[in-house]
Short mmCIF file of C-alpha atoms in Angstrom, two decimals:
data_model
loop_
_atom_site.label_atom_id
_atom_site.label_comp_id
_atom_site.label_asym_id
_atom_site.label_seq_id
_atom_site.Cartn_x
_atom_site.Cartn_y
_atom_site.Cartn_z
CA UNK A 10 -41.97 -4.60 22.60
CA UNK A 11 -38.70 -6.51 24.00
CA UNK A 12 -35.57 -6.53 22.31
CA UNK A 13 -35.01 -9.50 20.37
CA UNK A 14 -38.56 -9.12 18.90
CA UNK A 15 -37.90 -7.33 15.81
CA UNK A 16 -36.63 -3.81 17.66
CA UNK A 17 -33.40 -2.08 16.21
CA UNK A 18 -31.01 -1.41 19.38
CA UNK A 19 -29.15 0.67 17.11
CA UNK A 20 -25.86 -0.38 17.17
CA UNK A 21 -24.96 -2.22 13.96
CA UNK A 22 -20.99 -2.62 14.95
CA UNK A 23 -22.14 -4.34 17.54
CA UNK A 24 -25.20 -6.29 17.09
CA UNK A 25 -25.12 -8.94 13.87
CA UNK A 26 -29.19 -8.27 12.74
CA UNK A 27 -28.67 -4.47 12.95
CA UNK A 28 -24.81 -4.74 11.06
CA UNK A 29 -26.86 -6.87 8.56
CA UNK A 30 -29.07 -4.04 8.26
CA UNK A 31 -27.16 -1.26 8.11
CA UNK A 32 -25.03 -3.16 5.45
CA UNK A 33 -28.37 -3.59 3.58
CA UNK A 34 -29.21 0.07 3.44
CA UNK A 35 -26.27 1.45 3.38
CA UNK A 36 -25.64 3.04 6.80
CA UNK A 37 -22.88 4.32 9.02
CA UNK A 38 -21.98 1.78 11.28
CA UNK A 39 -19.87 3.56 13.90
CA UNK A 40 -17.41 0.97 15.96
CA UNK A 41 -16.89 1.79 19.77
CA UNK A 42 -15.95 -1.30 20.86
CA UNK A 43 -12.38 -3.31 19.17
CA UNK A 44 -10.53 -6.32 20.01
CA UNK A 45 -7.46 -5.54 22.01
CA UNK A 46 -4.81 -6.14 19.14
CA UNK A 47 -6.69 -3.64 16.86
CA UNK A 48 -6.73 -1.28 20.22
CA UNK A 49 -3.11 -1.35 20.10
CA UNK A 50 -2.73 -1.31 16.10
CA UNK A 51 -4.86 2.39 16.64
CA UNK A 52 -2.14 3.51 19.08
CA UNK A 53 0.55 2.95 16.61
CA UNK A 54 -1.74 4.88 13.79
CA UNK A 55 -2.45 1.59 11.84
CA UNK A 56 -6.20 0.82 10.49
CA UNK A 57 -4.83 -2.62 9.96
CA UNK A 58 -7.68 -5.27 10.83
CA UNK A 59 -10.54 -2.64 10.93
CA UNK A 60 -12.38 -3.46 8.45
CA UNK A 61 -15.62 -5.18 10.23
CA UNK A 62 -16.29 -8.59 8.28
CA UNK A 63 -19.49 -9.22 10.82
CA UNK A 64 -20.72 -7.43 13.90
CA UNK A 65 -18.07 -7.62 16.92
CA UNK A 66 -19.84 -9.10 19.72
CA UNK A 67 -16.99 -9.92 22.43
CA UNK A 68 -15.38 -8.12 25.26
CA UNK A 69 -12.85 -5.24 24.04
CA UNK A 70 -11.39 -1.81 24.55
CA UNK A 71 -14.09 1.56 24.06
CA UNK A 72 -12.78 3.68 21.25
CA UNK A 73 -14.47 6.88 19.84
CA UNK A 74 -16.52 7.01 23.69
CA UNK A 75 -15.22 10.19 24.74
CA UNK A 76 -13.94 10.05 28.31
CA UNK A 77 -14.51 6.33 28.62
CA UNK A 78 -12.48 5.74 25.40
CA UNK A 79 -9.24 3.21 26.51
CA UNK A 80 -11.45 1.24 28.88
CA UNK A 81 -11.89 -2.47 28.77
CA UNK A 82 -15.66 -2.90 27.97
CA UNK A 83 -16.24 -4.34 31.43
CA UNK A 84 -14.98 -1.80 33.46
CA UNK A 85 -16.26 1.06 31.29
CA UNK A 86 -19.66 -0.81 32.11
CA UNK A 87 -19.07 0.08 35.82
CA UNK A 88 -18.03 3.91 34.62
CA UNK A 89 -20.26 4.58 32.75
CA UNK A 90 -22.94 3.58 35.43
CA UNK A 91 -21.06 5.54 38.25
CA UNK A 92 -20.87 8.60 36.00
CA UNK A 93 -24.83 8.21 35.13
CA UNK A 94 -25.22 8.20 39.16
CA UNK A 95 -23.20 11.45 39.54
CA UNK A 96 -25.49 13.22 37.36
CA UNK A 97 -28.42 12.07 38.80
CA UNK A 98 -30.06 11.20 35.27
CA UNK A 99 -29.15 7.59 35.60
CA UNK A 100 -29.04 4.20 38.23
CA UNK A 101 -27.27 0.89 37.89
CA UNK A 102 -29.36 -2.32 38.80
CA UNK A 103 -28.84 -5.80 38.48
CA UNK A 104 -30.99 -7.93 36.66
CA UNK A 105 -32.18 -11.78 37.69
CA UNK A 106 -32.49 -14.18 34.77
CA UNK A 107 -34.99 -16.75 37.34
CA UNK A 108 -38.11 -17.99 35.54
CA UNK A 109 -41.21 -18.63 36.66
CA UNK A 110 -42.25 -22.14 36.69
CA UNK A 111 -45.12 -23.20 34.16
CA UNK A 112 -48.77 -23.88 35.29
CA UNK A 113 -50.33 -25.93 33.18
CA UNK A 114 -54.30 -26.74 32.55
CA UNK A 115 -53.92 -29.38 30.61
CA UNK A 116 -51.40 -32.21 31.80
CA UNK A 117 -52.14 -34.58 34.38
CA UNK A 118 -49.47 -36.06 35.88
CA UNK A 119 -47.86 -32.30 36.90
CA UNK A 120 -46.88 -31.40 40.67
CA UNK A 121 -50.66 -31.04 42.05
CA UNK A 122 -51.32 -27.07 43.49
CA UNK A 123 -52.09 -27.90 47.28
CA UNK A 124 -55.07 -24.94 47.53
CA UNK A 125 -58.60 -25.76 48.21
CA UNK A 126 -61.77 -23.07 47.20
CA UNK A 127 -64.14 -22.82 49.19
CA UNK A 128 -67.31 -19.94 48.68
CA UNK A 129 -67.32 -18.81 52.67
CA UNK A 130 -63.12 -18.85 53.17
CA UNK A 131 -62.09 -18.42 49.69
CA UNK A 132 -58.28 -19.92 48.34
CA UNK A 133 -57.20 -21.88 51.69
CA UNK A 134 -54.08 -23.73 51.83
CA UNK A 135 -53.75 -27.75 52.27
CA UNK A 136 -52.95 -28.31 55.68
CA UNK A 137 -49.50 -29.37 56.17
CA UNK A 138 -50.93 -33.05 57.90
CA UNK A 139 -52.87 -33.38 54.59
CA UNK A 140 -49.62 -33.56 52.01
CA UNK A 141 -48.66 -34.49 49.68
CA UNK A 142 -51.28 -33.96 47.81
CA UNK A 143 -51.58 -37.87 45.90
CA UNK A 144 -52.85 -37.48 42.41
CA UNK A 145 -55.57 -40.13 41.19
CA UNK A 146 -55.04 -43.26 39.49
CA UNK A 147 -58.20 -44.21 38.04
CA UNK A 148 -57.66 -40.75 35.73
CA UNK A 149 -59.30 -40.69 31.70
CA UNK A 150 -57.13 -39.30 29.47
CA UNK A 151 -59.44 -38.63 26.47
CA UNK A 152 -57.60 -36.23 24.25
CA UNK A 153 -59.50 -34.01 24.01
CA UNK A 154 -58.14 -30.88 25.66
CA UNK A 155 -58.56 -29.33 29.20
CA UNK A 156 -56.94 -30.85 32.29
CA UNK A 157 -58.03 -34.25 33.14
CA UNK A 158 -57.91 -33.65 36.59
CA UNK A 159 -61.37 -31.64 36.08
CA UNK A 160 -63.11 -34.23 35.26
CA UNK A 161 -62.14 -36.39 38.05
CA UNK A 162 -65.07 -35.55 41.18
CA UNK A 163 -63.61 -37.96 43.45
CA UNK A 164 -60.58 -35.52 43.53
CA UNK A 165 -61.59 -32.67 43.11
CA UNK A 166 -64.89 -33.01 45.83
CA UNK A 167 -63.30 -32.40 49.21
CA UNK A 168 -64.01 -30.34 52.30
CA UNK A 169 -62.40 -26.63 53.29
CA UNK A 170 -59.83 -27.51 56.28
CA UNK A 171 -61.10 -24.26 57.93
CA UNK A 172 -64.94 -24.36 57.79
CA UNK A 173 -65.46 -27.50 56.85
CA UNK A 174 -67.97 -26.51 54.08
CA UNK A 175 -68.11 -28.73 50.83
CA UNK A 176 -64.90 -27.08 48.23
CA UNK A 177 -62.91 -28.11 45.67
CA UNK A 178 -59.49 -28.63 44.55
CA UNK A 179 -57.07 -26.87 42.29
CA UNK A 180 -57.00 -28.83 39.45
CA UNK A 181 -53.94 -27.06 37.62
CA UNK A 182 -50.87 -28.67 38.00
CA UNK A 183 -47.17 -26.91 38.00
CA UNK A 184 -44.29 -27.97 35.47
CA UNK A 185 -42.51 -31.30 36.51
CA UNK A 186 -39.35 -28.84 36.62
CA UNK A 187 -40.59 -28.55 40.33
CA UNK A 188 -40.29 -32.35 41.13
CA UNK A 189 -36.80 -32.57 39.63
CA UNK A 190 -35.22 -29.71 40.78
CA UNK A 191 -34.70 -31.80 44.33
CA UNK A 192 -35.17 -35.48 43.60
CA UNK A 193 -31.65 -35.98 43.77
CA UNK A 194 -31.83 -35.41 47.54
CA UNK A 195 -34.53 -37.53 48.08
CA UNK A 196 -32.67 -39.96 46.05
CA UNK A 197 -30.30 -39.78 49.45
CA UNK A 198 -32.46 -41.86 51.87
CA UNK A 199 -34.82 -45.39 51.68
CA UNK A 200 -38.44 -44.68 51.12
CA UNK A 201 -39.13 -45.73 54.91
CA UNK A 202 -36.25 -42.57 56.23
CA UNK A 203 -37.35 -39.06 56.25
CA UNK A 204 -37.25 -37.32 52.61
CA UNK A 205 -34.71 -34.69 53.92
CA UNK A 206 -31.96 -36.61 56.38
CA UNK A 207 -29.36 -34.56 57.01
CA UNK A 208 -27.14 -37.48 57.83
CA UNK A 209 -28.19 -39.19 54.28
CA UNK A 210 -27.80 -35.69 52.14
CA UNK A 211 -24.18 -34.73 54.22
CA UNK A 212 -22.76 -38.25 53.24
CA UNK A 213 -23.94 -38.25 49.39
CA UNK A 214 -24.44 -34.79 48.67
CA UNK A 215 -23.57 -33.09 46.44
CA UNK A 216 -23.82 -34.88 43.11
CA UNK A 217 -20.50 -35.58 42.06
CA UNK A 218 -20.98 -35.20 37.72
CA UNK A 219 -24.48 -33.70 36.76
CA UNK A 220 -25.09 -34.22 32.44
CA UNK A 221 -27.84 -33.31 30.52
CA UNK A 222 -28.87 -31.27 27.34
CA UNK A 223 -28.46 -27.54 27.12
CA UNK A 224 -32.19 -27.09 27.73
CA UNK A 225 -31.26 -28.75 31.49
CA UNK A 226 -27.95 -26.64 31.88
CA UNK A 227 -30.57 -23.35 31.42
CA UNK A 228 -33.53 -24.25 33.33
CA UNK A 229 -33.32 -27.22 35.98
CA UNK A 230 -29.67 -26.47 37.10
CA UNK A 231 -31.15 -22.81 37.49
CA UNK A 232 -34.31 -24.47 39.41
CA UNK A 233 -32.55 -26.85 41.08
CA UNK A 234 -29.94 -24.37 42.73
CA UNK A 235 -32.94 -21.98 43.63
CA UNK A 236 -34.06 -25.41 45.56
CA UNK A 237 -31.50 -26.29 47.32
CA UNK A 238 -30.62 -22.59 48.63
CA UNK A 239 -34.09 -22.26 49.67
CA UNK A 240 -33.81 -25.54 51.34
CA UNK A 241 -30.82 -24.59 53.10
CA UNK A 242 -32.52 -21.14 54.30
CA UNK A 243 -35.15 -23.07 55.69
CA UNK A 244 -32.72 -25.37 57.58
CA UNK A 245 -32.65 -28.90 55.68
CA UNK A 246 -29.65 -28.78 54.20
CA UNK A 247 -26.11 -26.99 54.37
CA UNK A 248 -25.12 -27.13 51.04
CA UNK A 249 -24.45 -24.37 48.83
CA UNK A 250 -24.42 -25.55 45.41
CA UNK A 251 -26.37 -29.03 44.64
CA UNK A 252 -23.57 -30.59 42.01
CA UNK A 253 -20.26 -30.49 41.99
CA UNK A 254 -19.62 -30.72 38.54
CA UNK A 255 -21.38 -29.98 35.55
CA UNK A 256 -21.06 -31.63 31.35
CA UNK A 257 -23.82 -30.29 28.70
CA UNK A 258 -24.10 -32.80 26.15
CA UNK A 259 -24.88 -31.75 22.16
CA UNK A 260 -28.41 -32.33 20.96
CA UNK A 261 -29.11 -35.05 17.75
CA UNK A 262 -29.88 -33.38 14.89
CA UNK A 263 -31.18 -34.45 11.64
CA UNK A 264 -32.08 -33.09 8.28
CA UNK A 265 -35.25 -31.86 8.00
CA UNK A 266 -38.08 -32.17 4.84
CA UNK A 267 -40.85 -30.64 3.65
CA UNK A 268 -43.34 -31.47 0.72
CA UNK A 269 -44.75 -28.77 -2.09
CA UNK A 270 -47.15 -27.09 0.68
CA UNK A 271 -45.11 -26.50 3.15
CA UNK A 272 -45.85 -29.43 5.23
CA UNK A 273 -43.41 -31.39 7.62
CA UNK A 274 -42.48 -34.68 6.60
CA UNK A 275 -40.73 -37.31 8.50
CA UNK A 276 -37.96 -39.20 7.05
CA UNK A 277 -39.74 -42.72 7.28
CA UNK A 278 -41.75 -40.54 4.54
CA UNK A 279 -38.83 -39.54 2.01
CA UNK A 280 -36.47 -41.57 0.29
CA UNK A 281 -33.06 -40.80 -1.46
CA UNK A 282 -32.49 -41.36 -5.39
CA UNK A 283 -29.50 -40.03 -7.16
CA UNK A 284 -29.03 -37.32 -4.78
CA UNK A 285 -32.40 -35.99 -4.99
CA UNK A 286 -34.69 -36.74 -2.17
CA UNK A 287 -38.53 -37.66 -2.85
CA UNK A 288 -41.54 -38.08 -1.39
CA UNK A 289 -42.10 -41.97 -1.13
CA UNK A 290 -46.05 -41.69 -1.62
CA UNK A 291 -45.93 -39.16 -4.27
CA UNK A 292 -43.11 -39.42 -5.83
CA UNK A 293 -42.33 -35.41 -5.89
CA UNK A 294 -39.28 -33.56 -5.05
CA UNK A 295 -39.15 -32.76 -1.40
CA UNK A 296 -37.75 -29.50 0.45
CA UNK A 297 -34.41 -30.66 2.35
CA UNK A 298 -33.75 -28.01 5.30
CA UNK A 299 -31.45 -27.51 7.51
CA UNK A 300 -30.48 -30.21 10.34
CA UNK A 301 -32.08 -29.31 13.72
CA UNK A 302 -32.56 -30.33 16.83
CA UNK A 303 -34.91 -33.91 16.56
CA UNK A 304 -38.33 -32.64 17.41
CA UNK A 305 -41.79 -33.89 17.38
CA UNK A 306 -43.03 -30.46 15.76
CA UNK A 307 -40.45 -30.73 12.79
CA UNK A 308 -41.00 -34.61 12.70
CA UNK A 309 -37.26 -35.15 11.81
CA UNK A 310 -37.61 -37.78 14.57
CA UNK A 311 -35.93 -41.25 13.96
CA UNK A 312 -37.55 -43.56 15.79
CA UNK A 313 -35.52 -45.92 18.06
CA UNK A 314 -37.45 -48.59 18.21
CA UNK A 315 -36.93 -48.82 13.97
CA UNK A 316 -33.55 -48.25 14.12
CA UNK A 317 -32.68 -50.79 17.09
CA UNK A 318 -35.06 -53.28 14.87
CA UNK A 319 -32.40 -52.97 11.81
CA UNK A 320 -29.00 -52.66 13.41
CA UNK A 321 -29.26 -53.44 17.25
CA UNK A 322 -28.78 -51.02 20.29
CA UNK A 323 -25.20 -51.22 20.79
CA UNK A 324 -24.57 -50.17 17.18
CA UNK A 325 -26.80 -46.83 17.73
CA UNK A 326 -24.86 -46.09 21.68
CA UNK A 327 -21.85 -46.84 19.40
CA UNK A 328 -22.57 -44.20 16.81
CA UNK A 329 -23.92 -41.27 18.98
CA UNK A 330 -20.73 -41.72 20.91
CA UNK A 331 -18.44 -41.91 18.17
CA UNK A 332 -19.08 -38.97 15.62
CA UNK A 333 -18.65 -36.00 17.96
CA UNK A 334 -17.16 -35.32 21.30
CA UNK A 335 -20.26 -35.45 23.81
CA UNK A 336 -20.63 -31.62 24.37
CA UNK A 337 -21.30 -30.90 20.56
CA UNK A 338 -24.20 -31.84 18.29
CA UNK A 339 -24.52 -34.86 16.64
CA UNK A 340 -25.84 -35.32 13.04
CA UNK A 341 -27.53 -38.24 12.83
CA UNK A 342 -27.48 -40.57 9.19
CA UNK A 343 -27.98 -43.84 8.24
CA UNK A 344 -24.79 -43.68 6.83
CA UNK A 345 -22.69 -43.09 9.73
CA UNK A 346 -25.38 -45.93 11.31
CA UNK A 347 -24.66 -48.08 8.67
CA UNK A 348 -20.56 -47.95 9.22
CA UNK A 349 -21.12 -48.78 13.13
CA UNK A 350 -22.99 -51.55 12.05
CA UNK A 351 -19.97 -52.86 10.25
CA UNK A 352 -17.90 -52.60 12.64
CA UNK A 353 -19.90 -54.44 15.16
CA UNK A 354 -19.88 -56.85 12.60
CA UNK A 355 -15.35 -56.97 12.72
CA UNK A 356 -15.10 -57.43 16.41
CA UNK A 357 -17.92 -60.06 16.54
CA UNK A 358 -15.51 -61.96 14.06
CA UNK A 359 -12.24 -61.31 15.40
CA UNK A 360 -13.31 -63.03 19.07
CA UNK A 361 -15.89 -65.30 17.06
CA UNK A 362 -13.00 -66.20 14.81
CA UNK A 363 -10.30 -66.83 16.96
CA UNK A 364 -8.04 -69.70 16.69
CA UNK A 365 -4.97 -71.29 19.26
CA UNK A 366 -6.08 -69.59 21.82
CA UNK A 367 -5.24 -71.15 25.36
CA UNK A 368 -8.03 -71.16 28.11
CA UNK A 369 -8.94 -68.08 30.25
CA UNK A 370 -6.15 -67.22 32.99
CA UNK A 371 -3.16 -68.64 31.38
CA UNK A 372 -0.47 -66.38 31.48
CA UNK A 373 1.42 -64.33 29.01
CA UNK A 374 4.45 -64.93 30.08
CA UNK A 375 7.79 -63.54 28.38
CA UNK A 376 6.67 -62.50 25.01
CA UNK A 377 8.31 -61.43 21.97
CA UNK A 378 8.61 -59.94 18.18
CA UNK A 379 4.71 -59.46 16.99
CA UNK A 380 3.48 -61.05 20.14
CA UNK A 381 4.97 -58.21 21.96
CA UNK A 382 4.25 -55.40 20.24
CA UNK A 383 0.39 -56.65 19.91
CA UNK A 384 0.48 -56.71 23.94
CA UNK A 385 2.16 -53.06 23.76
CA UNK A 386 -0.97 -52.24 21.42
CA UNK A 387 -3.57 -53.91 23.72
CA UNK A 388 -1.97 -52.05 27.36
CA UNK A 389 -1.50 -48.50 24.97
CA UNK A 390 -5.38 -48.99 24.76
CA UNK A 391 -6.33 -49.59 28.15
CA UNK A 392 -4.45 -46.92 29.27
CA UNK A 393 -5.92 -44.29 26.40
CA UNK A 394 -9.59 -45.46 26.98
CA UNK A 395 -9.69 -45.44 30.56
CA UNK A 396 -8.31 -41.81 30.58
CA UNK A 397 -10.79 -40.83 27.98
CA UNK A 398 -13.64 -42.73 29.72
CA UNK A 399 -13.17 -40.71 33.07
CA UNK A 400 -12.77 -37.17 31.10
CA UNK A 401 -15.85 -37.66 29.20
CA UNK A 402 -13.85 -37.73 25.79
CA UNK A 403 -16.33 -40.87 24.36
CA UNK A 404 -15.44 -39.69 20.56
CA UNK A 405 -11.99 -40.24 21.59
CA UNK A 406 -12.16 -43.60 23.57
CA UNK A 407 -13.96 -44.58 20.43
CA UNK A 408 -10.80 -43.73 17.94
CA UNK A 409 -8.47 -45.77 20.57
CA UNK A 410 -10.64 -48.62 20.37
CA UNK A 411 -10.80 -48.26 16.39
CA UNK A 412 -6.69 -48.12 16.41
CA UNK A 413 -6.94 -50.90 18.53
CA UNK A 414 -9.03 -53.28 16.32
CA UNK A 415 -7.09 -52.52 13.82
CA UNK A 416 -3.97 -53.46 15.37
CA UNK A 417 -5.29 -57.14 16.10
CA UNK A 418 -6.50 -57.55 12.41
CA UNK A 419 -2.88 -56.77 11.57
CA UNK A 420 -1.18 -58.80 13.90
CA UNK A 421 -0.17 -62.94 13.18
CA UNK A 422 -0.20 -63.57 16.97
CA UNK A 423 -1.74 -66.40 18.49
CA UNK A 424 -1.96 -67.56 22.07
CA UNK A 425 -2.18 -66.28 25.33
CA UNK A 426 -0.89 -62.07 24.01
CA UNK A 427 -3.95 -62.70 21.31
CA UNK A 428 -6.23 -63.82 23.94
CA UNK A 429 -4.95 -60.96 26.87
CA UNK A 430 -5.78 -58.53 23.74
CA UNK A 431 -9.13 -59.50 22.85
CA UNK A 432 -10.20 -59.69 26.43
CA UNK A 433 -9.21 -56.34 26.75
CA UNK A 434 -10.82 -55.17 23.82
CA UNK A 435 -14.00 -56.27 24.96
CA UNK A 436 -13.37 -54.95 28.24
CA UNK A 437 -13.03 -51.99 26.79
CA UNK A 438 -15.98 -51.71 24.75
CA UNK A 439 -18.04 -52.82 27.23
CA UNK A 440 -18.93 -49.30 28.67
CA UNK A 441 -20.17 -48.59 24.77
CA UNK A 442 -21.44 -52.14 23.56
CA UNK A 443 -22.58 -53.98 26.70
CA UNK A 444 -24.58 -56.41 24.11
CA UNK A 445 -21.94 -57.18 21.86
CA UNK A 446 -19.34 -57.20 25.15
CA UNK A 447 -21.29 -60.46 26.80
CA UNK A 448 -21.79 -61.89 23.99
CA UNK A 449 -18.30 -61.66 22.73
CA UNK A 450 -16.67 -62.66 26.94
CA UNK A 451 -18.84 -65.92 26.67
CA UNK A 452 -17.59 -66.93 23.44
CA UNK A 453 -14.06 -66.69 25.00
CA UNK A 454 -15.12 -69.06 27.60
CA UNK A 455 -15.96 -67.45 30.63
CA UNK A 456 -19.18 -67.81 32.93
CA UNK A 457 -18.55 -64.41 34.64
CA UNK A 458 -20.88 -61.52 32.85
CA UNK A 459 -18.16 -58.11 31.82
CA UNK A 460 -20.35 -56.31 34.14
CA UNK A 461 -19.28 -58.06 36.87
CA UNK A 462 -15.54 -58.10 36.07
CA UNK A 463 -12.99 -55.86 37.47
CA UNK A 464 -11.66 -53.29 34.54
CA UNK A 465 -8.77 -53.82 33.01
CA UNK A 466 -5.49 -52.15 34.14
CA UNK A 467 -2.86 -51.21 31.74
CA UNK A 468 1.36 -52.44 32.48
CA UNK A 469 3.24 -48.90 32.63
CA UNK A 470 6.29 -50.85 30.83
CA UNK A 471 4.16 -51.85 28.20
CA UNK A 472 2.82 -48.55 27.99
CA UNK A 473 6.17 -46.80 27.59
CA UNK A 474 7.81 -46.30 24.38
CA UNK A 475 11.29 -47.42 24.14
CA UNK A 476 11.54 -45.12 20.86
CA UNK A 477 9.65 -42.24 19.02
CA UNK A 478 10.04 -40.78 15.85
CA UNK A 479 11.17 -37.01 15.50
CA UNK A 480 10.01 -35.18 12.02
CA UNK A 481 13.28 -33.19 11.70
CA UNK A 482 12.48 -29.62 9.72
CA UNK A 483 14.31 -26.97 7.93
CA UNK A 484 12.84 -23.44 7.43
CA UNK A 485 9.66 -24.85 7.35
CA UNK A 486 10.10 -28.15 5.05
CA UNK A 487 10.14 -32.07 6.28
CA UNK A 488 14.14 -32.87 5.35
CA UNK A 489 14.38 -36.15 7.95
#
């Protein structure tokens, strides 16, 4: 049995299921590990901040460890190994966290295994002149369990490259971790160049910003560096590391349901009444759970296709960038949907809307009073989205653009500072909302797509603020 399994490691200070369980039962929890503030309270004989609300979990000093008792838990690793050592009873090791890569019998379209069996030679490898091995195309996918590939004679039938005796093919195929974990320096030459061009992967390599889910960040950056290094001992490439920079982006979550037996339910098969959701053929009280991850097994999927149907795509990009910054989890409602929608709605009717305004390219000229302070608005924006854009703070770019729109609602400004602030609100959105964006450009009268034009670049003396305001306090209370 592994730890993590249901084993008790046996140190309930330290480890939140055992603390639980020793709280449960009653048991001594002993602590010999304490945050370095409550190391320091113990020096001065104060038991202030002892008392353990959960398990502590994080780096700290050892207390009540004998010899080792003072150490930072990190080097009184290291000690305690060398002092195992010493006595002979003990050895320190490291441990690698690689995986191996799944085999599967079942899917199809997999990397193929390049082995041949044959009865006189046995397991003998594809020759190198015979890869890649191509998968076929005329395949049956029937449902009905075992690999597809098994069924398929013309593949499998070959000869053995050593005897030439009839054999057959592996017909397993490994996890498509093992195509991904080096497409990206494929990716660096034409399909006519060879796969690993030095000159190519020198020029483009490495990836500048890598993003994916958390399930990416664990396994294919893990693969994908084990690539390239092997790659690199074998003489393709010189790189060390494959991306230069890495973002994990949050999952989407939703609530999750379940009827009277236990049974999954997805929520195209629930509705809400009075706060109370149902089942919509029954009519019973359903089992909310907690939001998770979307997944197929829990059916708390929302389909996009449905949700595009109702509110469009740019209102759905809108709201999965808008309710959390990109590295947390999103919860996922109609609600919040619903609200995006709205506002969709605002901007198409502030540029639909529009009146006085002069044709594209006139200039601004010297402008004054509201007119002024709307163009201060529109350049505090470009400046505040592009800098969020290029950090990855979406959620944040989103608020701008929200402060934004509301500063054009509020302003009675017409002419060319209305027009130089709606095209750069649409600019500006056009990252988010590319659908809404075009849409919105052409009604302002130009031919020239927002994908095509350059991005708009904020005045640093409309930017600056010729005044701020100063919240002037006295032992703690606002006076000025």
């Amino acid at each position: 049995m592994e730890y993590g399994t249901g084993a008790i490691m046996s140190v309930p200070a330290h480890d939140q299921r055992d603390f639980e369980f020793a709280k449960k039962y009653d048991l001594p929890i002993r602590v010999v590990i304490v945050p370095e503030e409550i190391a320091e309270a113990r020096k001065r004989g104060s038991a202030e901040g002892e008392e353990l609300p959960a398990a502590y979990v994080d780096e700290g000093i050892l207390v009540e460890s004998g010899q080792f008792s003072g150490l930072q838990s990190g080097e009184a690793k290291r000690k305690i190994n060398e002092h195992l050592e010493s006595k002979g009873i003990g050895k320190g090791t490291i441990n690698y966290r690689i995986r191996d890569w799944g085999i599967s019998r079942q899917r199809y379209w997999g990397t193929p295994i390049p082995m041949i069996y044959c009865e006189k030679c046995g397991i003998v490898q594809v020759p190198e002149t015979d890869l890649p091995v191509i998968l076929p195309e005329d395949i049956k996918l029937t449902g009905t369990g075992g690999s597809p590939l098994a069924e398929a004679e013309s593949f499998i039938k070959t000869a053995c490259p050593a005897c030439g005796s009839p054999a057959r093919r592996e017909t397993d195929t490994m996890d498509t971790f093992v195509d991904s974990s080096w497409y990206f320096v494929r990716y660096c030459s034409r399909k006519d160049e060879d796969p690993l061009d030095k000159t190519n992967i020198g020029h483009w390599m490495p990836v500048d910003q890598y993003i994916g889910g958390i399930e990416h960040a664990i396994l294919h950056l893990l693969y994908a560096r084990f690539f390239v290094r092997a790659m690199k001992q074998a003489g393709y490439l010189k790189l060390d590391e494959p991306f230069a920079g890495l973002f994990t982006q949050g999952m989407v979550c939703h609530e999750t349901y379940k009827d009277k037996d236990g049974n999954w339910l997805s929520p195209d098969e629930v509705e809400k009444r009075g706060g109370q959701v149902f089942h919509k053929s029954s009519g019973e009280p359903v089992q909310v759970g907690p939001s998770e991850k979307m997944s197929k097994s829990k059916k708390n999927v929302v389909a996009p296709e449905t949700i595009i149907d109702i509110f469009g795509a740019d209102t759905i990009r809108w709201f999965m960038l808008s309710d959390t910054p990109p590295e947390r989890d999103i919860e996922w409602t109609d609600e919040g949907a619903e609200g995006c929608w709205r506002f969709v709605q605002r901007i198409w009717r502030l540029v639909s809307e529009a009146e006085g305004l002069p044709p594209p390219g006139t200039p601004v000229g010297n402008a004054e009073g509201a007119a002024l302070e709307l163009r201060r608005a529109a350049h505090r924006a470009i400046a505040a989205v592009t800098d969020d854009l290029a950090s990855l703070r979406f959620n944040r770019a989103v608020a701008q653009i929200y402060t934004f729109v509301n500063a054009i609602s509020a302003a009675e400004v017409s002419g060319a500072a209305r027009r130089e602030a709606l095209e750069a609100l649409v600019l500006l959105i056009g990252p988010m909302m590319p659908h809404l964006a075009e849409s919105c450009w052409e009604t302002l009268g130009h031919s020239q797509f927002v994908a095509m034009t350059p991005w708009a670049v904020a005045d640093g003396a409309l930017v600056a603020s010729d005044t701020i305001t100063i919240a002037v306090q006295v032992n703690g209370k606002l006076r000025d």
